[in-house]
PDB file of C-alpha atoms in Angstrom:
ATOM      1  CA  UNK A   1       0.063   0.085   0.251  1.00  0.00           C
ATOM      2  CA  UNK A   2       1.299   3.386  -0.364  1.00  0.00           C
ATOM      3  CA  UNK A   3       1.309   4.330   3.367  1.00  0.00           C
ATOM      4  CA  UNK A   4       3.395   0.409   3.894  1.00  0.00           C
ATOM      5  CA  UNK A   5       5.740   2.706   1.061  1.00  0.00           C
ATOM      6  CA  UNK A   6       5.624   6.190   2.955  1.00  0.00           C
ATOM      7  CA  UNK A   7       6.773   4.332   5.394  1.00  0.00           C
ATOM      8  CA  UNK A   8       9.536   2.401   4.758  1.00  0.00           C
ATOM      9  CA  UNK A   9      10.404   5.276   2.621  1.00  0.00           C
ATOM     10  CA  UNK A  10      10.617   7.585   5.614  1.00  0.00           C
ATOM     11  CA  UNK A  11      12.555   4.414   7.596  1.00  0.00           C
ATOM     12  CA  UNK A  12      15.306   4.607   4.573  1.00  0.00           C
ATOM     13  CA  UNK A  13      15.291   8.627   4.349  1.00  0.00           C
ATOM     14  CA  UNK A  14      18.218   8.906   7.532  1.00  0.00           C
ATOM     15  CA  UNK A  15      20.407   6.541   5.258  1.00  0.00           C
ATOM     16  CA  UNK A  16      23.714   8.494   3.931  1.00  0.00           C
ATOM     17  CA  UNK A  17      24.406   8.527   0.163  1.00  0.00           C
ATOM     18  CA  UNK A  18      27.427   6.185   0.049  1.00  0.00           C
ATOM     19  CA  UNK A  19      24.774   4.038   2.679  1.00  0.00           C
ATOM     20  CA  UNK A  20      22.088   4.750  -0.162  1.00  0.00           C
ATOM     21  CA  UNK A  21      24.080   3.332  -2.676  1.00  0.00           C
ATOM     22  CA  UNK A  22      24.856  -0.196  -1.403  1.00  0.00           C
ATOM     23  CA  UNK A  23      21.114  -0.049  -0.613  1.00  0.00           C
ATOM     24  CA  UNK A  24      20.425   0.632  -4.212  1.00  0.00           C
ATOM     25  CA  UNK A  25      22.941  -2.010  -5.618  1.00  0.00           C
ATOM     26  CA  UNK A  26      21.446  -4.731  -3.264  1.00  0.00           C
ATOM     27  CA  UNK A  27      17.538  -4.224  -4.393  1.00  0.00           C
ATOM     28  CA  UNK A  28      18.693  -4.753  -7.901  1.00  0.00           C
ATOM     29  CA  UNK A  29      20.449  -7.512  -8.096  1.00  0.00           C
ATOM     30  CA  UNK A  30      18.886  -9.226  -4.816  1.00  0.00           C
ATOM     31  CA  UNK A  31      22.225  -9.708  -2.775  1.00  0.00           C
ATOM     32  CA  UNK A  32      25.969  -9.211  -3.980  1.00  0.00           C
ATOM     33  CA  UNK A  33      29.109 -10.570  -2.885  1.00  0.00           C
ATOM     34  CA  UNK A  34      30.810  -9.235  -0.246  1.00  0.00           C
ATOM     35  CA  UNK A  35      33.978  -9.481  -1.047  1.00  0.00           C
ATOM     36  CA  UNK A  36      33.042  -7.027  -4.069  1.00  0.00           C
ATOM     37  CA  UNK A  37      30.977  -5.055  -2.021  1.00  0.00           C
ATOM     38  CA  UNK A  38      33.784  -4.152   0.389  1.00  0.00           C
ATOM     39  CA  UNK A  39      36.126  -3.095  -2.752  1.00  0.00           C
ATOM     40  CA  UNK A  40      33.425  -0.761  -4.516  1.00  0.00           C
ATOM     41  CA  UNK A  41      32.137   0.374  -0.914  1.00  0.00           C
ATOM     42  CA  UNK A  42      33.678   2.011   2.783  1.00  0.00           C
ATOM     43  CA  UNK A  43      33.573  -1.230   4.647  1.00  0.00           C
ATOM     44  CA  UNK A  44      32.664   0.585   7.829  1.00  0.00           C
ATOM     45  CA  UNK A  45      29.575   1.787   5.704  1.00  0.00           C
ATOM     46  CA  UNK A  46      28.349  -1.702   5.380  1.00  0.00           C
ATOM     47  CA  UNK A  47      29.057  -2.497   9.262  1.00  0.00           C
ATOM     48  CA  UNK A  48      26.747   0.512   9.652  1.00  0.00           C
ATOM     49  CA  UNK A  49      23.297  -0.761   7.452  1.00  0.00           C
ATOM     50  CA  UNK A  50      24.301  -4.614   9.114  1.00  0.00           C
ATOM     51  CA  UNK A  51      23.760  -2.197  12.466  1.00  0.00           C
ATOM     52  CA  UNK A  52      21.175  -0.572  11.557  1.00  0.00           C
ATOM     53  CA  UNK A  53      19.441  -3.950  10.420  1.00  0.00           C
ATOM     54  CA  UNK A  54      19.257  -2.559   6.178  1.00  0.00           C
ATOM     55  CA  UNK A  55      21.264  -5.408   5.580  1.00  0.00           C
ATOM     56  CA  UNK A  56      22.447  -9.095   6.372  1.00  0.00           C
ATOM     57  CA  UNK A  57      25.323 -11.019   5.766  1.00  0.00           C
ATOM     58  CA  UNK A  58      24.687 -14.440   4.619  1.00  0.00           C
ATOM     59  CA  UNK A  59      26.898 -17.438   3.900  1.00  0.00           C
ATOM     60  CA  UNK A  60      26.082 -20.227   1.608  1.00  0.00           C
ATOM     61  CA  UNK A  61      28.995 -22.963   1.519  1.00  0.00           C
ATOM     62  CA  UNK A  62      32.345 -20.831   0.445  1.00  0.00           C
ATOM     63  CA  UNK A  63      30.948 -17.573  -0.484  1.00  0.00           C
ATOM     64  CA  UNK A  64      29.894 -14.809   2.256  1.00  0.00           C
ATOM     65  CA  UNK A  65      27.058 -12.571   0.220  1.00  0.00           C
ATOM     66  CA  UNK A  66      24.852  -9.223   1.685  1.00  0.00           C
ATOM     67  CA  UNK A  67      21.190  -8.613   0.629  1.00  0.00           C
ATOM     68  CA  UNK A  68      18.564  -6.367   1.912  1.00  0.00           C
ATOM     69  CA  UNK A  69      17.102  -7.249   5.438  1.00  0.00           C
ATOM     70  CA  UNK A  70      13.696  -7.442   4.129  1.00  0.00           C
ATOM     71  CA  UNK A  71      12.305  -7.336   0.209  1.00  0.00           C
ATOM     72  CA  UNK A  72       9.670  -4.407   0.907  1.00  0.00           C
ATOM     73  CA  UNK A  73      13.477  -2.098   1.427  1.00  0.00           C
ATOM     74  CA  UNK A  74      14.674  -3.550  -2.503  1.00  0.00           C
ATOM     75  CA  UNK A  75      10.671  -2.677  -3.634  1.00  0.00           C
ATOM     76  CA  UNK A  76      11.030   0.885  -2.573  1.00  0.00           C
ATOM     77  CA  UNK A  77      14.201   1.737  -2.931  1.00  0.00           C
ATOM     78  CA  UNK A  78      13.805   0.471  -7.107  1.00  0.00           C
ATOM     79  CA  UNK A  79      10.750   2.078  -7.631  1.00  0.00           C
ATOM     80  CA  UNK A  80      12.841   5.206  -6.931  1.00  0.00           C
ATOM     81  CA  UNK A  81      15.209   4.492  -9.161  1.00  0.00           C
ATOM     82  CA  UNK A  82      15.451   7.215 -11.797  1.00  0.00           C
ATOM     83  CA  UNK A  83      16.287   5.726 -15.335  1.00  0.00           C
ATOM     84  CA  UNK A  84      20.436   6.507 -15.851  1.00  0.00           C
ATOM     85  CA  UNK A  85      21.258   5.349 -11.629  1.00  0.00           C
ATOM     86  CA  UNK A  86      19.441   2.378 -12.416  1.00  0.00           C
ATOM     87  CA  UNK A  87      21.188   1.834 -15.971  1.00  0.00           C
ATOM     88  CA  UNK A  88      24.052   2.358 -14.435  1.00  0.00           C
ATOM     89  CA  UNK A  89      23.438   0.326 -11.664  1.00  0.00           C
ATOM     90  CA  UNK A  90      22.761  -2.867 -13.763  1.00  0.00           C
ATOM     91  CA  UNK A  91      26.179  -2.297 -16.123  1.00  0.00           C
ATOM     92  CA  UNK A  92      28.736  -1.981 -12.966  1.00  0.00           C
ATOM     93  CA  UNK A  93      26.713  -5.537 -12.231  1.00  0.00           C
ATOM     94  CA  UNK A  94      26.889  -6.858 -15.310  1.00  0.00           C
ATOM     95  CA  UNK A  95      30.928  -5.666 -15.843  1.00  0.00           C
ATOM     96  CA  UNK A  96      31.637  -7.245 -11.803  1.00  0.00           C
ATOM     97  CA  UNK A  97      29.984 -10.901 -12.952  1.00  0.00           C
ATOM     98  CA  UNK A  98      31.721 -10.874 -15.473  1.00  0.00           C
ATOM     99  CA  UNK A  99      35.130  -9.458 -14.517  1.00  0.00           C
ATOM    100  CA  UNK A 100      35.168 -12.733 -12.007  1.00  0.00           C
ATOM    101  CA  UNK A 101      34.512 -15.120 -14.991  1.00  0.00           C
ATOM    102  CA  UNK A 102      30.687 -15.287 -14.740  1.00  0.00           C
ATOM    103  CA  UNK A 103      31.620 -18.826 -13.437  1.00  0.00           C
ATOM    104  CA  UNK A 104      28.034 -20.110 -11.996  1.00  0.00           C
ATOM    105  CA  UNK A 105      25.590 -21.216 -14.672  1.00  0.00           C
ATOM    106  CA  UNK A 106      23.156 -18.230 -14.055  1.00  0.00           C
ATOM    107  CA  UNK A 107      25.483 -15.248 -14.363  1.00  0.00           C
ATOM    108  CA  UNK A 108      24.940 -16.400 -17.707  1.00  0.00           C
ATOM    109  CA  UNK A 109      21.336 -14.916 -17.677  1.00  0.00           C
ATOM    110  CA  UNK A 110      21.265 -12.581 -14.742  1.00  0.00           C
ATOM    111  CA  UNK A 111      23.851 -10.502 -16.825  1.00  0.00           C
ATOM    112  CA  UNK A 112      22.463 -10.841 -20.629  1.00  0.00           C
ATOM    113  CA  UNK A 113      19.476  -9.580 -18.137  1.00  0.00           C
ATOM    114  CA  UNK A 114      20.982  -6.462 -16.730  1.00  0.00           C
ATOM    115  CA  UNK A 115      22.872  -5.782 -20.912  1.00  0.00           C
ATOM    116  CA  UNK A 116      20.114  -6.382 -22.315  1.00  0.00           C
ATOM    117  CA  UNK A 117      17.610  -4.308 -19.459  1.00  0.00           C
ATOM    118  CA  UNK A 118      20.797  -0.767 -19.356  1.00  0.00           C
ATOM    119  CA  UNK A 119      20.178  -1.075 -23.468  1.00  0.00           C
ATOM    120  CA  UNK A 120      23.191  -2.490 -23.673  1.00  0.00           C
ATOM    121  CA  UNK A 121      24.733  -5.062 -25.837  1.00  0.00           C
ATOM    122  CA  UNK A 122      24.943  -9.064 -25.730  1.00  0.00           C
ATOM    123  CA  UNK A 123      27.106 -11.549 -28.547  1.00  0.00           C
ATOM    124  CA  UNK A 124      24.440 -13.400 -29.797  1.00  0.00           C
ATOM    125  CA  UNK A 125      26.155 -17.089 -28.127  1.00  0.00           C
ATOM    126  CA  UNK A 126      25.506 -15.286 -24.690  1.00  0.00           C
ATOM    127  CA  UNK A 127      22.060 -13.707 -25.527  1.00  0.00           C
ATOM    128  CA  UNK A 128      20.819 -18.156 -26.746  1.00  0.00           C
ATOM    129  CA  UNK A 129      22.476 -19.537 -23.982  1.00  0.00           C
ATOM    130  CA  UNK A 130      20.509 -17.177 -21.404  1.00  0.00           C
ATOM    131  CA  UNK A 131      17.556 -18.104 -23.307  1.00  0.00           C
ATOM    132  CA  UNK A 132      17.605 -21.600 -23.281  1.00  0.00           C
ATOM    133  CA  UNK A 133      18.643 -21.409 -19.175  1.00  0.00           C
ATOM    134  CA  UNK A 134      14.658 -19.030 -18.962  1.00  0.00           C
ATOM    135  CA  UNK A 135      13.262 -21.784 -20.789  1.00  0.00           C
ATOM    136  CA  UNK A 136      15.334 -24.527 -18.298  1.00  0.00           C
ATOM    137  CA  UNK A 137      13.703 -22.165 -15.663  1.00  0.00           C
ATOM    138  CA  UNK A 138      10.025 -22.306 -17.428  1.00  0.00           C
ATOM    139  CA  UNK A 139      10.146 -18.339 -18.154  1.00  0.00           C
ATOM    140  CA  UNK A 140       9.699 -19.150 -21.987  1.00  0.00           C
ATOM    141  CA  UNK A 141       8.693 -14.858 -21.598  1.00  0.00           C
ATOM    142  CA  UNK A 142      12.109 -14.232 -20.577  1.00  0.00           C
ATOM    143  CA  UNK A 143      13.131 -16.380 -23.433  1.00  0.00           C
ATOM    144  CA  UNK A 144      11.875 -14.436 -25.821  1.00  0.00           C
ATOM    145  CA  UNK A 145      12.698 -11.441 -24.815  1.00  0.00           C
ATOM    146  CA  UNK A 146      16.482 -12.506 -24.724  1.00  0.00           C
ATOM    147  CA  UNK A 147      15.852 -13.702 -28.147  1.00  0.00           C
ATOM    148  CA  UNK A 148      14.516 -10.054 -29.322  1.00  0.00           C
ATOM    149  CA  UNK A 149      17.098  -8.328 -27.857  1.00  0.00           C
ATOM    150  CA  UNK A 150      19.590  -9.355 -30.431  1.00  0.00           C
ATOM    151  CA  UNK A 151      20.295  -7.253 -33.614  1.00  0.00           C
ATOM    152  CA  UNK A 152      19.031  -9.635 -36.857  1.00  0.00           C
ATOM    153  CA  UNK A 153      21.195  -7.524 -39.035  1.00  0.00           C
ATOM    154  CA  UNK A 154      24.698  -8.084 -36.868  1.00  0.00           C
ATOM    155  CA  UNK A 155      26.554 -11.293 -38.360  1.00  0.00           C
ATOM    156  CA  UNK A 156      28.221 -12.402 -35.018  1.00  0.00           C
ATOM    157  CA  UNK A 157      24.453 -12.146 -33.760  1.00  0.00           C
ATOM    158  CA  UNK A 158      21.690 -15.069 -33.255  1.00  0.00           C
ATOM    159  CA  UNK A 159      20.382 -16.193 -36.190  1.00  0.00           C
ATOM    160  CA  UNK A 160      16.902 -16.900 -37.750  1.00  0.00           C
ATOM    161  CA  UNK A 161      17.158 -20.476 -36.853  1.00  0.00           C
ATOM    162  CA  UNK A 162      18.743 -20.366 -33.198  1.00  0.00           C
ATOM    163  CA  UNK A 163      16.202 -17.577 -32.788  1.00  0.00           C
ATOM    164  CA  UNK A 164      13.123 -20.379 -34.246  1.00  0.00           C
ATOM    165  CA  UNK A 165      14.869 -22.739 -32.276  1.00  0.00           C
ATOM    166  CA  UNK A 166      14.050 -21.158 -29.086  1.00  0.00           C
ATOM    167  CA  UNK A 167      10.569 -19.805 -29.796  1.00  0.00           C
ATOM    168  CA  UNK A 168       9.371 -24.031 -31.266  1.00  0.00           C
ATOM    169  CA  UNK A 169      11.256 -25.272 -27.894  1.00  0.00           C
TER     170      UNK A 169
END
């Protein structure tokens, strides 16, 4: 509701710009590796956000990540992001995950989504892999969105046959 959105926005209003940048990044990506966050943002800011109950640190195997303490924070922050700021965050996220080699299977799909959403170019083979992952996740609408994001006039992009294969699947 609007009242709940206002309450959450009021709760976030006291966050300094450095902390707000972290919260916005997490609103866009959901969770982010602690090591990467500490490289990009001041660890003292991260500690303050954790102590304030705005973020939580979660461990999964050998990985440690940070996420927003409540999903409503993400919804309110995302809704308030200006388009150019959202675009910049998506580009930074895609660049960061690619710099690590995009080793996890879901990284391919996530990078493609961030690149497409930010207006960036995604090589045809990556779009095809991402579309097939979307299909495997039972999301045909996303798969179609991804294959349609390619440039059919670009020889390095998806061929008509590859597009048709995804659409048929």
